[in-house]
Structures are given as C-alpha cells and as structure tokens.
Coordinates of C-alpha atoms in Angstrom, one line a residue:
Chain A
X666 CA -17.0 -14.3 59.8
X667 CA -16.3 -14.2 63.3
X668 CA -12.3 -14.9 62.5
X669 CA -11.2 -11.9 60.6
X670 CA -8.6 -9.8 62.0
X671 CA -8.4 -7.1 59.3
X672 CA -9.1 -7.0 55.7
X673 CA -5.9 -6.7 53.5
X674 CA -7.2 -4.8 50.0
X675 CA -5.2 -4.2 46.9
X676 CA -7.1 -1.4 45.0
X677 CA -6.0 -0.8 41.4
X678 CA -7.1 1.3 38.2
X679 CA -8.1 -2.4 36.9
X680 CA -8.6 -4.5 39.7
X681 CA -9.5 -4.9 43.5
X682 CA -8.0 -7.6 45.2
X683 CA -8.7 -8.4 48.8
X684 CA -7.3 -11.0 51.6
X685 CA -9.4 -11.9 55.0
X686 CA -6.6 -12.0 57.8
X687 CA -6.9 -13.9 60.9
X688 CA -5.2 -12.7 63.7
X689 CA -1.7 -14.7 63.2
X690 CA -1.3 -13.2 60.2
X691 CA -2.8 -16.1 57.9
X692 CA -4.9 -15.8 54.7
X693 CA -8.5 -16.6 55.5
X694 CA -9.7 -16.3 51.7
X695 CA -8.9 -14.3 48.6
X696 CA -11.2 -12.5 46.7
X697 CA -11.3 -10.2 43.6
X698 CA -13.3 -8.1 41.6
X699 CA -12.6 -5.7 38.5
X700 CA -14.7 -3.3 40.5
X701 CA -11.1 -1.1 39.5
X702 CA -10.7 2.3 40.4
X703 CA -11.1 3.1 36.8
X704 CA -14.3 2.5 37.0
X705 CA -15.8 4.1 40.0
X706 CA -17.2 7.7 41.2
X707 CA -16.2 8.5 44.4
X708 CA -19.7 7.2 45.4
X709 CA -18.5 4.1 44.1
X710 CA -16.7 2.8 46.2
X711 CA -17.9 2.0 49.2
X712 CA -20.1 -0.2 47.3
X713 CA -17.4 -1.7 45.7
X714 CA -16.0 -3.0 48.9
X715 CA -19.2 -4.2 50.7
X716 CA -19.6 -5.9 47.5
X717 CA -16.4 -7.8 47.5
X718 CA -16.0 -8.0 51.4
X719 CA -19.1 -7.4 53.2
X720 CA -19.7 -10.6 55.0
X721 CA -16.2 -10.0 56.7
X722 CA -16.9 -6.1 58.1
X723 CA -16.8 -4.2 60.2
X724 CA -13.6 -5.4 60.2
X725 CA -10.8 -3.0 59.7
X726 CA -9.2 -2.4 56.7
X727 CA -6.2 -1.7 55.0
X728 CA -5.5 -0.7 51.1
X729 CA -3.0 1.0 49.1
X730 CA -2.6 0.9 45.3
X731 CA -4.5 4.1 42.9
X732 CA -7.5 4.1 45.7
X733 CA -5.7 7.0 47.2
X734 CA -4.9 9.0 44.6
X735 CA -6.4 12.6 43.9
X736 CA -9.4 10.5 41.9
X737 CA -9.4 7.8 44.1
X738 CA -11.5 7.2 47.6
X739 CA -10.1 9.5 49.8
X740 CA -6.2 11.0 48.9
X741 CA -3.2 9.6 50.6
X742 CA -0.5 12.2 50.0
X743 CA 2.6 11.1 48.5
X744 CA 5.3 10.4 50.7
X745 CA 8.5 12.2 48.9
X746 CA 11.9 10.4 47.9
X747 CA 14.7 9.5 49.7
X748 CA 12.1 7.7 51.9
X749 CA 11.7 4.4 53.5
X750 CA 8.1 2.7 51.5
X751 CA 5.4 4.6 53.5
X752 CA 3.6 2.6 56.6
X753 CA 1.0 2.5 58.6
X754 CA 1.5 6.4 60.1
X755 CA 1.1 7.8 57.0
X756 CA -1.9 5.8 56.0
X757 CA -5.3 7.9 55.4
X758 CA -8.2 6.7 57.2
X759 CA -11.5 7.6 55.3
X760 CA -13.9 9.4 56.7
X761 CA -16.3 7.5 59.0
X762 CA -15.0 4.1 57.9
X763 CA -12.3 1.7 59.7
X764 CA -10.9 2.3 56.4
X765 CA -7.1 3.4 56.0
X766 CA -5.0 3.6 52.0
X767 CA -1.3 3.8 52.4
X768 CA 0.0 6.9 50.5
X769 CA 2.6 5.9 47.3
X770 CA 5.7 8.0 46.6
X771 CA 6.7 11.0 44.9
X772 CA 10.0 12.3 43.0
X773 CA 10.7 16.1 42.4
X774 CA 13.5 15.5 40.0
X775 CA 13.1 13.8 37.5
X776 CA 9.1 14.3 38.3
X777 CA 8.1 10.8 38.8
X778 CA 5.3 8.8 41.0
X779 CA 4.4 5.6 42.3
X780 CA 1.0 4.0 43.8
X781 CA 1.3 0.4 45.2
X782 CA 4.4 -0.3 44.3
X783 CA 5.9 1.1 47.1
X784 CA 3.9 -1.4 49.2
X785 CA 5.3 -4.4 47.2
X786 CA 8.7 -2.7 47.8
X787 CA 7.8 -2.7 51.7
X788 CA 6.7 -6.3 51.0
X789 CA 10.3 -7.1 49.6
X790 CA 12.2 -5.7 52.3
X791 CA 10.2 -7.3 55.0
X792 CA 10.9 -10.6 53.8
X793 CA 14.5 -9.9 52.7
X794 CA 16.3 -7.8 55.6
X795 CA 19.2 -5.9 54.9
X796 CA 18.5 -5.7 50.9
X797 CA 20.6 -3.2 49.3
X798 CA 20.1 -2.7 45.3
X799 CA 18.0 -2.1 42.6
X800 CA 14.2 -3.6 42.2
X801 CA 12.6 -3.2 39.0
X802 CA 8.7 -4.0 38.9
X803 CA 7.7 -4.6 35.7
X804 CA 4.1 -3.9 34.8
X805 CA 2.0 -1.7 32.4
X806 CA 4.5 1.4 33.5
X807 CA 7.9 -0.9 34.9
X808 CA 9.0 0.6 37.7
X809 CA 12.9 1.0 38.6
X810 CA 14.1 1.7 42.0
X811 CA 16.9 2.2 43.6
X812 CA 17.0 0.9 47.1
X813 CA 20.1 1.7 49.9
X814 CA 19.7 1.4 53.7
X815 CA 16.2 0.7 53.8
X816 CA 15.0 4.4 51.7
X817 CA 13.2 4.2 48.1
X818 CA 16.5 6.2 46.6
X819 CA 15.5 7.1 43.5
X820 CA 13.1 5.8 40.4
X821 CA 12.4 5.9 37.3
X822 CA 8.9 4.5 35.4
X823 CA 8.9 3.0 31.8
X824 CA 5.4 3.1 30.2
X825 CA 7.2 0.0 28.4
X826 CA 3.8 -2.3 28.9
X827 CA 1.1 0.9 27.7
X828 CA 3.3 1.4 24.3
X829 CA 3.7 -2.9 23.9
X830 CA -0.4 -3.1 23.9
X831 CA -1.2 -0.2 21.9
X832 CA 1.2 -0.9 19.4
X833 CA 0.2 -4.7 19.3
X834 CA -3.8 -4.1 19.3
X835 CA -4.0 -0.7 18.2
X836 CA -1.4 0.6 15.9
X837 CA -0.7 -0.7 12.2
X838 CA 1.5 -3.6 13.6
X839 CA -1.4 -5.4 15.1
X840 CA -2.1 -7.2 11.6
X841 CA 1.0 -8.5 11.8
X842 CA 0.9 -9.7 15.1
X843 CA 0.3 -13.0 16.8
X844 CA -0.7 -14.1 20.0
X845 CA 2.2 -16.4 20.4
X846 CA 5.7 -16.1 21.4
X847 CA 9.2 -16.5 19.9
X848 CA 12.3 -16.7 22.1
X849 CA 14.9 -15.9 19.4
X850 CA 12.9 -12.9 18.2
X851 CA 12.4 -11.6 21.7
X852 CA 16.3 -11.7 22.7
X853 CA 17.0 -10.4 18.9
X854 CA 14.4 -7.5 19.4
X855 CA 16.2 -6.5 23.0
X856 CA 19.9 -7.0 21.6
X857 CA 18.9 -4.6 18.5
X858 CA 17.2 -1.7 20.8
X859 CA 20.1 -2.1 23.6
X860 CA 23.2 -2.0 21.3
X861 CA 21.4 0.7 18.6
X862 CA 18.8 2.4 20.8
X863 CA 19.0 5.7 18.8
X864 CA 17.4 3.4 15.9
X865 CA 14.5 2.3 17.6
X866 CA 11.9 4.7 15.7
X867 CA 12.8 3.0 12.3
X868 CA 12.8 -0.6 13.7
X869 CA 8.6 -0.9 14.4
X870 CA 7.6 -0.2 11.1
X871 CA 10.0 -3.3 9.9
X872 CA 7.9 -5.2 11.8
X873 CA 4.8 -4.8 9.2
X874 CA 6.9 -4.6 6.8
X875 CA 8.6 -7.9 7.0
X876 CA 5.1 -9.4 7.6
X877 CA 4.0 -7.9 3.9
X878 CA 6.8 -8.7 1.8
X879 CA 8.6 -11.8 4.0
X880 CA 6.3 -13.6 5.7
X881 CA 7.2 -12.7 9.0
X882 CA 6.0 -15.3 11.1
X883 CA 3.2 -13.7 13.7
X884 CA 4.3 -15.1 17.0
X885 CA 7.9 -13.7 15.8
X886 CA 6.6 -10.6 15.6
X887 CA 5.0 -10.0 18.7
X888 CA 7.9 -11.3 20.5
X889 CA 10.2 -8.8 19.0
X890 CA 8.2 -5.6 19.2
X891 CA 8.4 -6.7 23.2
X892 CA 11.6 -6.9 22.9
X893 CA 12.6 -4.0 20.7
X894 CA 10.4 -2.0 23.7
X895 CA 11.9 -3.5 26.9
X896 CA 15.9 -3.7 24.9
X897 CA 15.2 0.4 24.8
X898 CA 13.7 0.1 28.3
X899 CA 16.7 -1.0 29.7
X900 CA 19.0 1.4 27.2
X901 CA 17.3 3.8 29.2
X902 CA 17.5 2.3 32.3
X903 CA 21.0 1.2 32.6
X904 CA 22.1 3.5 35.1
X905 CA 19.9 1.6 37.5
X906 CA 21.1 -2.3 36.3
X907 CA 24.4 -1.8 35.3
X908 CA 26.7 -4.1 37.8
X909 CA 23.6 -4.2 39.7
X910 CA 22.0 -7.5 41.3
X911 CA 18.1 -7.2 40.5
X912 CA 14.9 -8.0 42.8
X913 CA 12.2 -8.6 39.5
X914 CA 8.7 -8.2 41.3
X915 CA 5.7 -9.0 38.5
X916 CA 3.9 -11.1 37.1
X917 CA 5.6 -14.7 36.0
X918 CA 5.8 -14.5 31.9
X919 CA 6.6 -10.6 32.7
X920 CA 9.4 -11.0 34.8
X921 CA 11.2 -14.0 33.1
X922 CA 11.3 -12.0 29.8
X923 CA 13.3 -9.2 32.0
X924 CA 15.5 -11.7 33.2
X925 CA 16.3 -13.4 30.3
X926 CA 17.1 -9.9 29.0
X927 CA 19.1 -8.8 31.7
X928 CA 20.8 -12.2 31.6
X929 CA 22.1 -11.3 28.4
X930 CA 23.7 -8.2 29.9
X931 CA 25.6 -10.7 32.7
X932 CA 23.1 -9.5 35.3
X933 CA 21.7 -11.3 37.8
X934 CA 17.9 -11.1 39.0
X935 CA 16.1 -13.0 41.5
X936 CA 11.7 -13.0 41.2
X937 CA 9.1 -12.5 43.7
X938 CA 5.8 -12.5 43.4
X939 CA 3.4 -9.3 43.0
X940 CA 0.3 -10.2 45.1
X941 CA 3.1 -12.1 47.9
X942 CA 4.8 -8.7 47.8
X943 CA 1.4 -6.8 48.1
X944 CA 0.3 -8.5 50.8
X945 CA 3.3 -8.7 53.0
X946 CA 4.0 -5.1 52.6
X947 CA 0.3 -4.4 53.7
X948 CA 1.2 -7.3 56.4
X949 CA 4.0 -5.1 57.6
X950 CA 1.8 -2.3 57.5
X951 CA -0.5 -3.7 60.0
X952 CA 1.6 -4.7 62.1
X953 CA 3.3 -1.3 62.8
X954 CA -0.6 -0.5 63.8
X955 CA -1.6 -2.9 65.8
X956 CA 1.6 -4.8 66.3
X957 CA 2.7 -7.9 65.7
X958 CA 0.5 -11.0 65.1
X959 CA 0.2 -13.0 68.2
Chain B
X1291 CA -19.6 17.0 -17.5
X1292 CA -18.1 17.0 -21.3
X1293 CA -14.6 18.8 -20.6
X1294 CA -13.6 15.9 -18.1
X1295 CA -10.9 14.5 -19.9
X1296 CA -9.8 12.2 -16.8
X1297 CA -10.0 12.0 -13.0
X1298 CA -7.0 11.9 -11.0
X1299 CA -7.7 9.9 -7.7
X1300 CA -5.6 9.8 -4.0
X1301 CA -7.1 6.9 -2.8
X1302 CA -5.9 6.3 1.4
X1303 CA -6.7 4.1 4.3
X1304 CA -9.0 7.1 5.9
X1305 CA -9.3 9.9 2.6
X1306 CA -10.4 9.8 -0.8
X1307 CA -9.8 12.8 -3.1
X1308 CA -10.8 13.2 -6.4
X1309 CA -9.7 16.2 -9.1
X1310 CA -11.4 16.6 -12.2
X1311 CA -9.2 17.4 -14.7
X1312 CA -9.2 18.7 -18.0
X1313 CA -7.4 18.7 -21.5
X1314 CA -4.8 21.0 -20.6
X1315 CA -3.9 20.1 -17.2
X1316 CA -5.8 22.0 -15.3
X1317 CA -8.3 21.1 -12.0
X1318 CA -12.2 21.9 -12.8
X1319 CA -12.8 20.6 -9.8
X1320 CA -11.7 19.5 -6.3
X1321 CA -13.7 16.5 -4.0
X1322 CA -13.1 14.7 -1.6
X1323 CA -14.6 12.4 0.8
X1324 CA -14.0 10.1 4.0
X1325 CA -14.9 6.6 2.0
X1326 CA -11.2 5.3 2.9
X1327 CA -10.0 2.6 1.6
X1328 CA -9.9 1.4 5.7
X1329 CA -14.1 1.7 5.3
X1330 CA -14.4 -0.3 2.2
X1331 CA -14.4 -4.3 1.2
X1332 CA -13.8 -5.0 -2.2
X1333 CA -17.3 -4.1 -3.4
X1334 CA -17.6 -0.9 -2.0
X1335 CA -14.7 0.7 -4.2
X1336 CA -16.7 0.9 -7.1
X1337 CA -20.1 2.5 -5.3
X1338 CA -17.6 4.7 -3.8
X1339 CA -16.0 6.1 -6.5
X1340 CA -19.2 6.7 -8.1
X1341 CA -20.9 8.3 -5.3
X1342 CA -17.7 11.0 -5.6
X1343 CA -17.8 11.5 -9.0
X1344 CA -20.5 9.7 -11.0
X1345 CA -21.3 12.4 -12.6
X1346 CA -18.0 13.1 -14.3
X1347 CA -17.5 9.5 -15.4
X1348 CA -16.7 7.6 -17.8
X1349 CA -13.7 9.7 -17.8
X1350 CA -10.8 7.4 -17.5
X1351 CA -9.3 7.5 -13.7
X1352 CA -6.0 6.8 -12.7
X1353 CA -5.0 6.5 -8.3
X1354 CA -2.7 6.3 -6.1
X1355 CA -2.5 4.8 -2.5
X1356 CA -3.3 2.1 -0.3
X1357 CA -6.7 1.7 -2.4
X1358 CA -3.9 -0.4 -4.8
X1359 CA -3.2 -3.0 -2.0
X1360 CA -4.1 -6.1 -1.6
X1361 CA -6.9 -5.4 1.0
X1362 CA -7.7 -2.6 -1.6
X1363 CA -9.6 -2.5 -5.1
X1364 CA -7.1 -4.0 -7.1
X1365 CA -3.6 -5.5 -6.3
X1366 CA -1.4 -3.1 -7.9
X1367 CA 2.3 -5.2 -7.2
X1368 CA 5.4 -2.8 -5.3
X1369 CA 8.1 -1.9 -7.6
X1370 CA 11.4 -2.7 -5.9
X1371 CA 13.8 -0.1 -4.8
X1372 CA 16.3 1.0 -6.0
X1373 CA 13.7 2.2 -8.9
X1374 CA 12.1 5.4 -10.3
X1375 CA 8.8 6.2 -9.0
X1376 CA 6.2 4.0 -10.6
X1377 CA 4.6 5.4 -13.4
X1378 CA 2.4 4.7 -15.7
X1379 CA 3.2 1.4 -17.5
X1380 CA 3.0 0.0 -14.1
X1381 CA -0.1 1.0 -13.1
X1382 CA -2.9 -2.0 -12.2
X1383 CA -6.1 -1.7 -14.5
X1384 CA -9.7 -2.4 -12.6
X1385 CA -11.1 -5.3 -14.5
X1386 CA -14.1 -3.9 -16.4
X1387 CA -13.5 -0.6 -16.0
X1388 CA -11.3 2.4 -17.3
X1389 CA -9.8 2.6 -14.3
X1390 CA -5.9 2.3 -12.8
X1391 CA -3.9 2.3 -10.4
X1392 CA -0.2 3.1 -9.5
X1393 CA 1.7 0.5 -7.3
X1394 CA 3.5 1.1 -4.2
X1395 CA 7.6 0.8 -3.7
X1396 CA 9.5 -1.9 -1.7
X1397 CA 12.4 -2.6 -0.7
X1398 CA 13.6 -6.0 0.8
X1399 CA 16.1 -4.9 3.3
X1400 CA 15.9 -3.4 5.7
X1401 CA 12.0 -4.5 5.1
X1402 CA 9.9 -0.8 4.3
X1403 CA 6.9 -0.4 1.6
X1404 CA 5.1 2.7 0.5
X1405 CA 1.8 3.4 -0.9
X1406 CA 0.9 6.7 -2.0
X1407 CA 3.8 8.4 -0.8
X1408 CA 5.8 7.2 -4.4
X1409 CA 3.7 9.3 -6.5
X1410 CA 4.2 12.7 -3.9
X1411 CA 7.8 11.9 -5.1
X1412 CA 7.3 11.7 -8.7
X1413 CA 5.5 14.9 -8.9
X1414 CA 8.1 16.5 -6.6
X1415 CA 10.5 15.3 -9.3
X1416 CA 8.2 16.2 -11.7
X1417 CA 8.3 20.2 -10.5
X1418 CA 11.9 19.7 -9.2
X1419 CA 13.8 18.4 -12.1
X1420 CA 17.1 16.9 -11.2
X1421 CA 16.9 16.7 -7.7
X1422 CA 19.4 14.5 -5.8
X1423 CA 19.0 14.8 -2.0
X1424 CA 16.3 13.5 0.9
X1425 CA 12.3 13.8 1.0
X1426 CA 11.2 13.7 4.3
X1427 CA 7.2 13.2 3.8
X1428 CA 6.0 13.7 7.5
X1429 CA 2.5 12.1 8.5
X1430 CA 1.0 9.1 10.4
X1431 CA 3.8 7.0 8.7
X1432 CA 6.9 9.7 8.0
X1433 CA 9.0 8.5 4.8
X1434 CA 12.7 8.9 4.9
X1435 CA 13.4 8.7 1.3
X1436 CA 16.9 9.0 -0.3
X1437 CA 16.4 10.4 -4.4
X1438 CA 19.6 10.2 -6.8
X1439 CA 19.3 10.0 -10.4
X1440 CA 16.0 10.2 -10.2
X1441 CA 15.4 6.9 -8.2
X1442 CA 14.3 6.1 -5.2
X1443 CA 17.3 4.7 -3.8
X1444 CA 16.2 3.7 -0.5
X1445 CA 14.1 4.5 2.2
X1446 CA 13.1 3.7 5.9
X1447 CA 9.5 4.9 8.0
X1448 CA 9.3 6.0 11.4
X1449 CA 5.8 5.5 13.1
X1450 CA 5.7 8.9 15.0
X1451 CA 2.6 10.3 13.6
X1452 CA 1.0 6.7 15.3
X1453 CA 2.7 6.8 18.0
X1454 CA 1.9 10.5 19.0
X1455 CA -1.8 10.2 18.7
X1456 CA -1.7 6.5 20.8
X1457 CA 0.5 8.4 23.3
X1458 CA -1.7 11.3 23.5
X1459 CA -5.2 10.2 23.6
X1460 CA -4.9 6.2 24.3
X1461 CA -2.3 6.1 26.8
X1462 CA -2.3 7.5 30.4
X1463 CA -0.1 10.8 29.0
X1464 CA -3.5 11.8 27.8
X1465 CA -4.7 13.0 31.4
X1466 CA -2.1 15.7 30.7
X1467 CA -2.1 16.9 27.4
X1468 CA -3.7 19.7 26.0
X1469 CA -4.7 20.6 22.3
X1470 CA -2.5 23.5 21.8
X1471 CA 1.2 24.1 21.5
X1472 CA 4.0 25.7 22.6
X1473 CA 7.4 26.2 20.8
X1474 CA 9.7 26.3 23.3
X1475 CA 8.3 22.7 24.6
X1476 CA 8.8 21.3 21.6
X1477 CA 12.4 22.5 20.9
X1478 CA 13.1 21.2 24.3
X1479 CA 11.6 17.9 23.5
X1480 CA 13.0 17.2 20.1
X1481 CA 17.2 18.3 22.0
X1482 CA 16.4 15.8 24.6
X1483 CA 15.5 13.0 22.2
X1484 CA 18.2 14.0 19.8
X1485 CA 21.2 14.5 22.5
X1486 CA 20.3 11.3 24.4
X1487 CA 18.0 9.2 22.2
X1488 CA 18.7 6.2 24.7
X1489 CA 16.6 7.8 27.5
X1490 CA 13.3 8.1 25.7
X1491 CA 11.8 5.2 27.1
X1492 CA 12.4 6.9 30.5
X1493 CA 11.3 10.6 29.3
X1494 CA 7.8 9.8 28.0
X1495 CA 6.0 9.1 31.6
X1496 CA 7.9 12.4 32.9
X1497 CA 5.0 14.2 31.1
X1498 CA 2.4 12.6 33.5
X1499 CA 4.8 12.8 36.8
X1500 CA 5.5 16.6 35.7
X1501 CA 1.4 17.1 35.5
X1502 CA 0.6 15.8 38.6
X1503 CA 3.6 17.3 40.5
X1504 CA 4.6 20.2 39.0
X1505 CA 1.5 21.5 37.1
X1506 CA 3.0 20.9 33.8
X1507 CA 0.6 23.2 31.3
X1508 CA -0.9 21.1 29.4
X1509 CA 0.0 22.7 26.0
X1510 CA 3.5 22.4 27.0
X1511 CA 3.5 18.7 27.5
X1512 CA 1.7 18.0 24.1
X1513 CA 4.8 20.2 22.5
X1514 CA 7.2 18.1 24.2
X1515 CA 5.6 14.9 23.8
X1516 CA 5.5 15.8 19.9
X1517 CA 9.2 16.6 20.4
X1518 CA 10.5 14.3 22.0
X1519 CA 9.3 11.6 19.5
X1520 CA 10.4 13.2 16.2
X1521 CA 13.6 14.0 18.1
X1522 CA 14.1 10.3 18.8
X1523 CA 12.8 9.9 14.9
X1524 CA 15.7 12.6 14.1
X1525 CA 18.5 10.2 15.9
X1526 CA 17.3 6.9 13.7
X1527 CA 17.1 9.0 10.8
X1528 CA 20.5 10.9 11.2
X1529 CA 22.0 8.7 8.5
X1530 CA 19.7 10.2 6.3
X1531 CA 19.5 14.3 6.5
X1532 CA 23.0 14.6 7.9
X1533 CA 24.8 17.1 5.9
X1534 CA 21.8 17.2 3.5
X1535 CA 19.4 19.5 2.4
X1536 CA 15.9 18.2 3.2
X1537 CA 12.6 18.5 0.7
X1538 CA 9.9 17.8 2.9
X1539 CA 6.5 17.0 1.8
X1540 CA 3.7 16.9 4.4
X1541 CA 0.2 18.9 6.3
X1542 CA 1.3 22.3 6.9
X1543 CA 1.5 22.2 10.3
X1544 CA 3.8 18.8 10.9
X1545 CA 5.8 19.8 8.2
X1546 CA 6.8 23.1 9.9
X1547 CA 7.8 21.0 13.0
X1548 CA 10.3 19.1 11.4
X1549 CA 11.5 21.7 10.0
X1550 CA 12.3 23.8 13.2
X1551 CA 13.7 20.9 14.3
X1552 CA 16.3 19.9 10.9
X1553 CA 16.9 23.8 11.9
X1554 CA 18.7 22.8 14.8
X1555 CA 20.6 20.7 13.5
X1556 CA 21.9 22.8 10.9
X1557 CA 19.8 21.0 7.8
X1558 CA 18.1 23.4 4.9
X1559 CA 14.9 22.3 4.3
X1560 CA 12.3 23.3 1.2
X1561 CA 8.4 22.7 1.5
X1562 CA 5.9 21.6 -0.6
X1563 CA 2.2 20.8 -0.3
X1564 CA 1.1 17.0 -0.2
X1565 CA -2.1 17.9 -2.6
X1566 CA 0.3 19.6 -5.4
X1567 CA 2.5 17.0 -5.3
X1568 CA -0.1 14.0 -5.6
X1569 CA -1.7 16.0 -8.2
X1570 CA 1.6 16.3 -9.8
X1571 CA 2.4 12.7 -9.3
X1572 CA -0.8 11.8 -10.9
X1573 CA -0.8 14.4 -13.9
X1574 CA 3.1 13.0 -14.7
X1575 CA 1.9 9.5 -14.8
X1576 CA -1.3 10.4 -17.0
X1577 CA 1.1 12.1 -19.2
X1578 CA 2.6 9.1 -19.8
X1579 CA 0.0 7.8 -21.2
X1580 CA -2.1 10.4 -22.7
X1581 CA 1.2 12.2 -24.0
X1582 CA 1.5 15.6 -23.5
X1583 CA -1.7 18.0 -22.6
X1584 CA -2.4 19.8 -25.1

C-alpha cells in the first residue's frame, strides 16, 4: 500500500479505529478492531496495530484516545486547562516506532480529565473557525466544555452513560426494562429530574415499582430512567448550557436525545459527528507536523 | 427436636434465616443460609427449607420476604398503604404444607412496594408501642417509611445501597476506591450532596479525576462516594425526617452512617437491629395466631 501517507488511529478502552491517509488528506480505507485498550498489556499492543494496519506500515502514525494514558502504550502527559486541544508538539512518539499519541487534558480544580475528546474538540474548531461556546460530548462519561478564543476553558464530565447501563442491565430496574424507546417518557423523565433534581434518589425505584403494580410499559421505562439521568445531568450542568448555543459531538441516537432535551430548555444545539471530529482533529494534528496536504 | 413449637423464617433475594422457636417465645436456635430466594425456582423452596431445618419440622413456619413474591414460593398479595403492617390473617399458606407467609406493602402513588421490610416495622411496633414518627430501614433498598397510628402511612425507597456497590466495583470509580473508610470523607460527601443535591451528577467522576490527579487516598474516596449518595438520598428524603425523630432499622455499620449524617442535620435518631426486629415481626404475627406464648 504504496499510497498511504500516514495512518490516522483512534485508540479507546473499547475500541481501535484506524483511517489510511493519502497524501491530500483523503480516506484511503477504514478499519476497526475491538483490540481496545481495555484489553491489552503493554506487550499488547504493538500487535494490536500490525494486526489492524500492517499492510499499510511503516507508515507513520498518529493516535490519541486512552492509548496514552498511564496504562496505555506509552504515556502522553496531560496538557493542563486553560489550553488550546493539544497538537502535534505535544504528541509522544513511542519508543522505536514512527508511532506518536496526542496527550488529553487535565483540570486541577474541580479535578477532572479528558482522553480523546480533546482531539474531537480540535476536530470541531478546525472545521468551524472562530467558535466560541460550549461543546458537550456525550458518551459513556458526557463531557462539557467550555470553549473561548480557541482554549479548552473549563469542563466538567458526567458518568451519565456508566450509571444508564448499570442501572438498566445490572441493577433491580433491569426487569422492568425494555429495549425500546418512548419519547413522552424520555422528555417526562428529563423535565422531572431538571425541575426536582434534589428528588432524583426516590424517582429510580418508581421505575420497578410502577412496572409491578401498573404495568409500566418496558420501552417506557427505559426511556425515562435515560431521561431521569441526563434531566439531572443537565441540573448539574447548567452553568455550562444556560443561554448557551451547543456544539453536540456523539453518536446519532445519543446526541438527539440531548437535544431534544436541551430543546426543552429553549437551547439551541447543532451535531457533528464523533469519528468526523476524531479524524479531523488528528487531521489537524498532522498537519502542524508535516504541514499541510499538498 | 420435640420443643420446636414453630420456625420463624426471613426468607430474601440473597439470605435465608431460620430461628427455632419455642413455647414461650424464646430462640433454641439460630440458622441461616445463602439459598436466596434470587437462587431458587419454584421447586427448590421446599428442598431448601428442608435442607435448613429438616430436622426441626413439621413445626408450623411462618416468613417473611421476597420468598412471598410472585417469582417466590407462594404469591403472598401486597396490602395497600395506608395499612398496618400485615399480620397474620393475611399471611399466604404453601399449598400442602404447614407453612405461611406474610405479604408485602404497596402503595399506588407515588408507585413503591416492600417485602420484608413490613414485618421489621411490626416488630419495631411491637417493642415500641405507640410510636408515631419515621423508620428509616437503611440497606440495598433504604425504606423511608412514615408510622402514625400504627399504620404505615406512606413510604418511598431510595436505591443507594445499589447504587454504591455498581459505583464502586462496576463502574470506572472502582479504579479508585479502597475498602476502608474515613469519617471526615464521608461528612464531606453527604454536605456536598445535601447543600447542592443538583450537582451530583457532576461530583461522582471527581472521585476518579481526584485519584489520578491529586492522589486521592483511596479510603477517602469510598467515604465520599458513600456520602455523597446518601447525602443526595437525604435531599429526596427531606420531606420525610425533617423536624422528626428518626428510628432507624438496618446492619450496624450503614445504620451508623445515616445516622452521623441525620446528626447534621439536627434529626435524633434511635437504633435497632434488623434480626430483633424480623424476629419480632415474626413472633407478633405468630401471636396472632397461636395467641399468646405461654
């Protein structure tokens, strides 16, 4: 694979994604594997990627995501908030390897920490110039960030997704719990917890409750234990939304329920997608290293 | 086993407990095993019982707990709050066998049920005659239960026992916690929940941030975690202990924590042990059938 420029690599606790480039800065192919971080030694992953991508090197490449944390491949140190999303100068090569992970970002206070979202971030603010305001990436932890002249601000993380699958699949509520959805439930769920967040801790058990003694329709209930958890998300959050316009960056079904529930609270979001907003911030990544594509 | 003049039975989703009683009220013996009602289909009640206390039968037995649902041994039907504990002419016999069982407590709205917990609160009526107040009855499930007249006048359950062990060993908080404890954490927790409850969604992942930046001891975030979600059980609850004294029935342990934490907010609380006051429950209810021991 004479073609490939550099290798573009997403590199998760779950997944690894990876995109051949050619030199202008077009996708060759797109690959994946749940070879996830998760799941590897440190041994682990060089395999990983010759697995997924070996055909295509030595071609350089370029990751960022939990593959440089402390347990990951080789440790990208956190860049630290206020900061512009971390490039290609901060990037850690790996020893030996044409091999570089982009470092995510750090918060002192309130402690908090990001790993490949700042790279969608970058992503977002290559292909929208001059963006001022708030993105919120919603995801198993939903990140929101505040985002002024260019600088990550400040941001916050919601484990909003972790608590919606354990309580659906692992808690007491999963009997009572569909696979469905339920429009109605989900905006009554998020007007409940947003208007009365203080009673969120007695509103979950209702939900088995109401399937024992009325019948509480499945679907119904899943949709408004989502909605119970991202109406107290956004109780939580509403420093960061309030007369805010909002950049959503997740996956489709994800994002929508945000914006239907930030629609009910007048504001307006716009939605891009997560692997576009991976790859063009690794795009723009690359191109502060080798400049731009010709 | 001759003096056995009946077998009082706690029957749960993960315990079963057995006392051998005899004429005059008092325990011979004490067993108990892990054949929860969770481990059983509907043939394996009877084996299981057996396997506990063959030996002591046919003594008549009379239980309590989720072994009366209708995944259990026998459909014992909820009474419907506002009501008095169920007692004895509501108890559910096991076809065949000189064996019952006490039902539940409902109440329609806002949706809640209880299994088990309803005989705790006879027998705490039982050795508390004329109480009028709250029982708190801390545990997976924690039962917010509001007694006047000697009826169950309404209740509500907050998940918090669930939701700490998810959060603790399920979710990604569990890379940070310890196994031990630390006061001063926990008071900490349990003022942050209670002075902002609308922030807890953004609090819980603080935990992991403060582990990985700050070197948050371990011990110290389990503390918090714990108070942080009966805190936020505290601000859904308020309607219920405010300005009241608190009986709390509940493990040791737990039930110490929510008491530190009612301390804070100016609420009296009284103890008593979950055992004595099944027992209790149980030995009330048999009274009221056998009439008074001898």
């Amino acid at each position: 694979m004479a073609d490939v420029a550099w290798i573009a690599v997403d590199w998760g606790t779950s997944h690894l994604r990876a995109w051949l480039m050619d030199r202008s800065g077009a996708v060759i192919e797109r690959r994946q594997s749940d070879a996830g971080m998760g799941t590897l030694d440190r041994d682990g992953f060089e395999p990983a990627l010759r697995a997924l991508v070996g055909d295509a090197l030595p071609a350089p490449v370029l990751a960022c995501g939990m593959v440089g944390s402390r347990q990951g491949w080789a440790e990208a140190p956190y860049a630290t908030a206020p900061c512009p999303p971390p490039g290609a100068a901060q990037a850690v090569q790996v020893p030996g390897l044409d091999v570089r992970i982009l470092p995510g970002v750090k918060q002192p206070r309130p402690a908090d920490v990001m790993r490949g979202e700042e790279t969608q971030i970058a992503g977002y603010l290559a292909t929208h110039p001059g963006f001022d305001g708030v993105i919120c990436l919603p995801g198993t932890h939903t990140k929101w960030v505040h985002i002024s002249a260019g600088e990550i601000v400040s941001f916050r993380t919601a484990m909003t997704g972790e608590m919606f699958s354990l309580l659906s699949t692992q808690s007491v509520l999963r009997h009572s719990m569909g696979t469905g959805w339920d429009a109605a439930s989900f905006d009554a769920g998020v007007d409940q917890a947003i208007s009365k967040p203080e009673a969120l801790a007695a509103s979950l058990f209702s939900l088995r409750a109401e399937g024992l003694l009325a019948g509480l329709n499945p679907d119904a209930a899943r949709a408004r234990l989502s909605g119970l958890l991202i109406g107290a998300e956004l109780a939580a959050m509403r420093p960061y939304w309030l007369g805010q316009q909002v950049a959503l960056i997740g996956a489709e079904s994800l994002s929508r329920a945000y914006a239907d529930a930030l629609a009910v609270q007048s504001v307006p979001c716009h939605s891009a997608g997560v692997e576009d907003m991976t790859l063009a911030g690794l795009t723009a990544a690359w191109t502060q290293i080798y400049g731009e594509a010709a």
